[in-house]
Amino acid sequence: MRRLRPLARKLRRWTGRNRPAILLYHRVARIAHDPWALAVPPDLFAEQMEVLSRTRRVVPLTRLAEELERGRARANWIAITFDDGYADLLHEAVPAMQRFDCPATMFVTTGALGGAGFWWDRLSEAVFRPERLAAALALGAGRDRFTWEPAAGADRQQLHMALWRRLRRLRPGDREEELAAIERWAGIAPDRERDRAMTAEEVRGLARSGFFSIGAHSISHAPLPELNRFEKAAEIAGSRRACEEMLGQPVLGFAYPFGDLDPESCEEVRRAGFRFACSTMPEPVRADSPRYALPRLSVGAWSGDELLQRLP
Ligand SMILES: [Zn+2]
């Protein structure tokens, strides 16, 4: 296969498949229950970095954004981004990135730094425990009551999706209460070390390393279109302030939690002083891509060659 790669590269040039793109990762880890496909296993991630370094020009996102401001989208350029701020990157991603000289931007959820992790990991960990198939689950009260009865062929995916939608719109305090109830139902305690977010000190260390730049990803990872304008501004400008205080340097980029955005959110991102923002619209970057909704391609647990096939 290796001998064929230069040929594949030429072929891509002839067919014009070398369009610039921003890649989106979340975590680099081996996770048993990963319903949103957030994790790329470390060995595949290393393959992906090797292939990217050999076939593309991997540039910092700020560099790509600067070129866009000049109206240019450079062929062959790739920018790598990570959302949320998972600590697993430190041991599982950074060594491969350094080895293959691949810089990246990490968008951190500032309210999660130093915390036990993210609610969606705790939820999937609880729901996909097969030994709990026998127990019924009840949450909330009155019109807001949620019940689930185990039955033959009960669909865990469906239960997971229903609970995910429910928890996503709850305020942090209510969500914590319901998560705790779900974990009691599942008979588990969250794996706080495995799923944790980075500490502020770890983020500062990455920023100091020089090949990671830091962007903001809101304070609480709330879906912004569901908030009023004041709440949006607080999440957006507040996360910029928190990042800048933590790092002592300007923070230029924002990424929308869940990729959810509306015109008001984009406007608040601009008003907060960010220079650009990333969505999850799965497209290559074009010279006229909206600066406050840059498209990104989500990368899955693919081999290096598969990633190459999927790149635009
Ligand atoms: Zn996120």
Coordinates of C-alpha atoms and ligand atoms in Angstrom, one line a residue:
M1 CA 0.0 0.0 0.0
R2 CA 2.8 2.3 0.9
R3 CA 4.3 2.3 -2.6
L4 CA 1.0 3.3 -4.0
R5 CA 0.6 6.4 -1.9
P6 CA 2.6 8.9 -4.1
L7 CA 0.4 7.8 -7.0
A8 CA -2.7 8.4 -4.9
R9 CA -1.4 11.8 -4.1
K10 CA -0.9 12.6 -7.8
L11 CA -4.3 11.3 -8.6
R12 CA -5.8 13.6 -6.0
R13 CA -4.0 16.6 -7.7
W14 CA -5.3 15.6 -11.1
T15 CA -8.9 15.1 -9.9
G16 CA -8.8 18.3 -7.8
R17 CA -9.5 16.6 -4.5
N18 CA -7.3 18.7 -2.4
R19 CA -9.7 21.4 -1.1
P20 CA -8.9 23.1 2.2
A21 CA -10.8 21.8 5.3
I22 CA -11.1 22.2 9.0
L23 CA -11.2 18.9 10.9
L24 CA -13.2 18.4 14.0
Y25 CA -12.1 15.9 16.8
H26 CA -13.3 15.6 20.4
R27 CA -11.3 12.9 22.1
V28 CA -8.6 10.4 21.4
A29 CA -9.4 7.4 23.5
R30 CA -10.8 3.9 23.3
I31 CA -14.3 4.1 24.6
A32 CA -16.7 1.1 24.9
H33 CA -20.0 3.1 24.6
D34 CA -19.6 6.0 22.2
P35 CA -23.0 6.7 20.7
W36 CA -21.9 10.1 19.2
A37 CA -18.7 8.7 17.8
L38 CA -16.7 11.3 19.7
A39 CA -13.6 9.2 20.2
V40 CA -10.9 8.2 17.8
P41 CA -8.7 5.4 19.1
P42 CA -5.0 6.4 19.7
D43 CA -3.5 4.1 17.0
L44 CA -5.9 5.3 14.3
F45 CA -5.3 8.9 15.4
A46 CA -1.6 8.5 14.9
E47 CA -2.2 7.0 11.5
Q48 CA -4.4 10.0 10.6
M49 CA -1.7 12.4 11.6
E50 CA 0.9 10.5 9.6
V51 CA -1.2 10.6 6.5
L52 CA -2.1 14.2 6.9
S53 CA 1.5 15.3 7.4
R54 CA 2.5 13.4 4.3
T55 CA -0.3 14.4 1.9
R56 CA -1.5 17.8 3.1
R57 CA -0.2 21.0 4.7
V58 CA -1.4 21.1 8.3
V59 CA -1.6 24.7 9.4
P60 CA -2.9 26.4 12.6
L61 CA -6.6 27.4 12.3
T62 CA -5.7 31.0 13.0
R63 CA -3.4 30.9 9.9
L64 CA -6.2 29.5 7.8
A65 CA -8.6 32.2 9.1
E66 CA -6.1 34.9 8.3
E67 CA -6.0 33.7 4.7
L68 CA -9.8 33.7 4.6
E69 CA -9.8 37.3 5.7
R70 CA -7.7 38.1 2.7
G71 CA -10.2 36.3 0.5
R72 CA -8.0 33.2 0.0
A73 CA -8.8 29.5 0.7
R74 CA -5.5 27.7 0.0
A75 CA -5.7 24.3 -1.7
N76 CA -4.3 21.4 0.3
W77 CA -4.5 23.2 3.7
I78 CA -5.9 21.4 6.6
A79 CA -6.6 22.8 10.1
I80 CA -7.1 20.5 13.1
T81 CA -9.5 21.3 15.9
F82 CA -10.6 19.6 19.1
D83 CA -13.8 20.6 20.9
D84 CA -14.6 20.5 24.6
G85 CA -11.2 20.1 26.3
Y86 CA -10.9 16.5 27.1
A87 CA -7.8 15.6 29.1
D88 CA -7.2 12.4 27.1
L89 CA -5.6 14.5 24.4
L90 CA -2.6 15.1 26.6
H91 CA -1.4 11.5 26.5
E92 CA -3.2 10.0 23.5
A93 CA -3.1 12.8 20.9
V94 CA -0.3 15.2 21.6
P95 CA 2.7 12.8 21.1
A96 CA 1.4 11.8 17.6
M97 CA 0.8 15.5 16.8
Q98 CA 4.3 16.4 17.8
R99 CA 5.8 13.5 16.0
F100 CA 4.1 14.5 12.7
D101 CA 4.3 18.2 13.3
C102 CA 0.5 18.8 13.2
P103 CA -0.6 21.9 15.1
A104 CA -4.1 22.2 16.4
T105 CA -6.7 24.5 18.0
M106 CA -8.6 23.3 21.1
F107 CA -11.9 24.9 21.9
V108 CA -12.5 24.7 25.6
T109 CA -15.7 24.7 27.6
T110 CA -14.4 27.0 30.3
G111 CA -16.9 26.0 33.0
A112 CA -15.9 22.3 32.6
L113 CA -12.1 22.9 33.2
G114 CA -10.9 21.0 36.2
G115 CA -14.2 19.2 36.5
A116 CA -15.2 15.6 36.4
G117 CA -16.3 15.6 32.8
F118 CA -19.3 16.0 30.6
W119 CA -22.8 15.0 31.2
W120 CA -23.2 13.1 27.9
D121 CA -20.4 10.7 28.8
R122 CA -22.0 10.0 32.1
L123 CA -25.3 9.4 30.4
S124 CA -24.0 6.9 27.8
E125 CA -22.0 5.1 30.4
A126 CA -25.2 4.6 32.5
V127 CA -27.6 3.8 29.7
F128 CA -25.5 1.2 27.8
R129 CA -24.9 -0.9 30.9
P130 CA -26.6 -4.2 29.7
E131 CA -27.0 -5.5 33.2
R132 CA -29.7 -2.8 34.0
L133 CA -32.1 -4.1 31.4
A134 CA -34.4 -5.3 34.2
A135 CA -35.0 -2.0 36.0
A136 CA -37.6 0.7 35.3
L137 CA -36.6 4.3 35.2
A138 CA -38.6 7.3 36.3
L139 CA -37.5 11.0 36.3
G140 CA -39.2 14.3 37.0
A141 CA -42.8 15.0 38.0
G142 CA -46.1 16.1 36.6
R143 CA -46.2 17.0 32.9
D144 CA -42.4 16.8 32.9
R145 CA -42.4 13.1 34.1
F146 CA -40.3 10.7 32.1
T147 CA -40.7 6.9 32.5
W148 CA -39.2 3.9 30.8
E149 CA -40.2 0.3 31.3
P150 CA -37.9 -2.5 30.4
A151 CA -39.6 -4.8 27.8
A152 CA -38.5 -7.6 25.5
G153 CA -36.4 -5.9 22.8
A154 CA -36.2 -2.6 24.7
D155 CA -34.1 -0.3 22.6
R156 CA -31.2 1.2 24.5
Q157 CA -30.4 3.6 21.6
Q158 CA -33.9 5.0 21.8
L159 CA -33.7 5.4 25.6
H160 CA -30.3 7.1 25.3
M161 CA -31.6 9.5 22.7
A162 CA -34.7 10.4 24.7
L163 CA -32.7 11.1 27.8
W164 CA -30.0 13.0 25.9
R165 CA -32.7 15.3 24.4
R166 CA -34.2 15.8 27.9
L167 CA -30.9 16.5 29.7
R168 CA -29.6 18.8 27.0
R169 CA -32.4 21.4 27.6
L170 CA -32.1 21.3 31.5
R171 CA -30.3 23.9 33.6
P172 CA -27.1 22.5 35.0
G173 CA -28.5 22.0 38.6
D174 CA -31.6 20.1 37.4
R175 CA -29.4 18.1 35.0
E176 CA -27.0 17.1 37.7
E177 CA -30.0 15.9 39.8
E178 CA -31.4 13.8 37.0
L179 CA -28.0 12.4 36.0
A180 CA -27.4 11.3 39.6
A181 CA -30.8 9.5 39.5
I182 CA -29.9 7.8 36.2
E183 CA -26.6 6.7 37.7
R184 CA -28.3 5.3 40.7
W185 CA -30.7 3.4 38.4
A186 CA -27.7 2.1 36.5
G187 CA -25.8 1.3 39.7
I188 CA -22.6 3.0 38.5
A189 CA -20.4 5.9 39.5
P190 CA -18.9 8.0 36.7
D191 CA -15.3 7.3 35.7
R192 CA -14.1 10.7 36.6
E193 CA -10.5 10.2 35.6
R194 CA -11.2 8.6 32.2
D195 CA -13.7 11.2 31.0
R196 CA -12.4 14.3 32.7
A197 CA -11.8 17.7 31.2
M198 CA -8.4 19.3 31.3
T199 CA -7.4 21.6 34.2
A200 CA -6.6 25.3 33.6
E201 CA -3.0 24.4 34.2
E202 CA -3.0 21.7 31.6
V203 CA -4.6 24.1 29.1
R204 CA -1.9 26.7 29.8
G205 CA 0.7 24.0 29.3
L206 CA -0.7 23.2 25.9
A207 CA -0.8 26.8 24.9
R208 CA 2.8 27.3 26.0
S209 CA 3.9 24.3 23.8
G210 CA 3.4 26.6 20.9
F211 CA 1.7 24.2 18.5
F212 CA -1.7 24.4 20.3
S213 CA -3.8 27.5 20.2
I214 CA -6.8 27.8 22.4
G215 CA -10.4 28.9 21.5
A216 CA -13.6 29.3 23.5
H217 CA -16.5 26.9 23.4
S218 CA -18.9 28.6 25.8
I219 CA -19.0 28.3 29.6
S220 CA -21.6 25.6 30.2
H221 CA -21.9 24.0 26.7
A222 CA -25.5 25.1 26.5
P223 CA -27.2 24.9 23.1
L224 CA -27.0 28.7 22.3
P225 CA -30.2 29.1 20.1
E226 CA -32.3 28.0 23.0
L227 CA -31.0 30.8 25.2
N228 CA -32.2 34.5 25.3
R229 CA -29.8 37.2 24.0
F230 CA -28.4 38.0 27.4
E231 CA -27.7 34.4 28.2
K232 CA -26.1 33.9 24.9
A233 CA -23.8 37.0 25.4
A234 CA -22.9 35.7 28.9
E235 CA -21.9 32.2 27.6
I236 CA -20.0 33.6 24.6
A237 CA -18.3 36.7 26.0
G238 CA -17.9 35.0 29.4
S239 CA -16.0 32.1 27.9
R240 CA -13.7 34.5 25.9
R241 CA -12.9 36.4 29.1
A242 CA -12.3 33.2 31.1
C243 CA -9.9 31.9 28.3
E244 CA -8.0 35.2 28.1
E245 CA -7.7 35.4 31.9
M246 CA -6.4 31.9 32.0
L247 CA -3.9 32.3 29.2
G248 CA -3.0 36.0 29.4
Q249 CA -3.3 36.4 25.7
P250 CA -6.1 37.2 23.2
V251 CA -8.4 34.4 22.1
L252 CA -9.6 34.7 18.5
G253 CA -11.8 31.7 17.8
F254 CA -15.1 30.3 19.1
A255 CA -16.8 27.0 18.4
Y256 CA -20.6 26.6 18.9
P257 CA -21.6 24.0 21.4
F258 CA -23.3 21.0 19.6
G259 CA -22.6 23.0 16.4
D260 CA -25.9 24.8 17.1
L261 CA -26.1 28.4 16.0
D262 CA -28.6 31.1 14.9
P263 CA -28.0 34.6 13.6
E264 CA -28.2 36.1 17.1
S265 CA -25.5 33.8 18.4
C266 CA -23.2 34.6 15.4
E267 CA -23.8 38.3 16.1
E268 CA -22.9 37.9 19.8
V269 CA -19.7 36.0 18.8
R270 CA -18.7 39.0 16.6
R271 CA -19.7 41.5 19.4
A272 CA -17.6 39.6 21.9
G273 CA -14.5 40.3 19.8
F274 CA -13.8 36.9 18.3
R275 CA -12.3 37.0 14.8
F276 CA -13.9 33.8 13.6
A277 CA -16.1 30.9 14.7
C278 CA -16.6 27.3 13.8
S279 CA -19.8 25.4 13.1
T280 CA -20.2 21.7 12.3
M281 CA -21.5 22.2 8.8
P282 CA -19.7 19.3 7.0
E283 CA -18.2 21.1 4.0
P284 CA -14.7 22.0 2.8
V285 CA -13.6 25.6 3.4
R286 CA -14.2 28.1 0.6
A287 CA -13.0 31.6 0.2
D288 CA -16.5 32.8 0.9
S289 CA -17.3 30.5 3.9
P290 CA -19.0 32.7 6.5
R291 CA -16.4 33.9 9.0
Y292 CA -18.6 33.3 12.0
A293 CA -19.8 29.8 10.8
L294 CA -16.8 28.1 9.3
P295 CA -17.6 24.6 8.2
R296 CA -15.8 21.6 9.8
L297 CA -15.6 17.9 8.9
S298 CA -16.1 15.5 11.8
V299 CA -13.4 12.8 11.9
G300 CA -14.3 9.3 13.0
A301 CA -12.5 6.1 14.0
W302 CA -11.0 5.7 10.5
S303 CA -7.7 4.4 9.3
G304 CA -5.3 6.9 7.7
D305 CA -6.3 5.8 4.2
E306 CA -10.0 6.0 5.0
L307 CA -9.5 9.6 6.2
L308 CA -7.7 10.4 3.0
Q309 CA -10.6 9.0 1.0
R310 CA -13.0 11.1 2.9
L311 CA -11.2 14.4 2.6
P312 CA -12.6 16.8 0.0
Ligands
ZN1 ZN -18.6 20.6 22.4

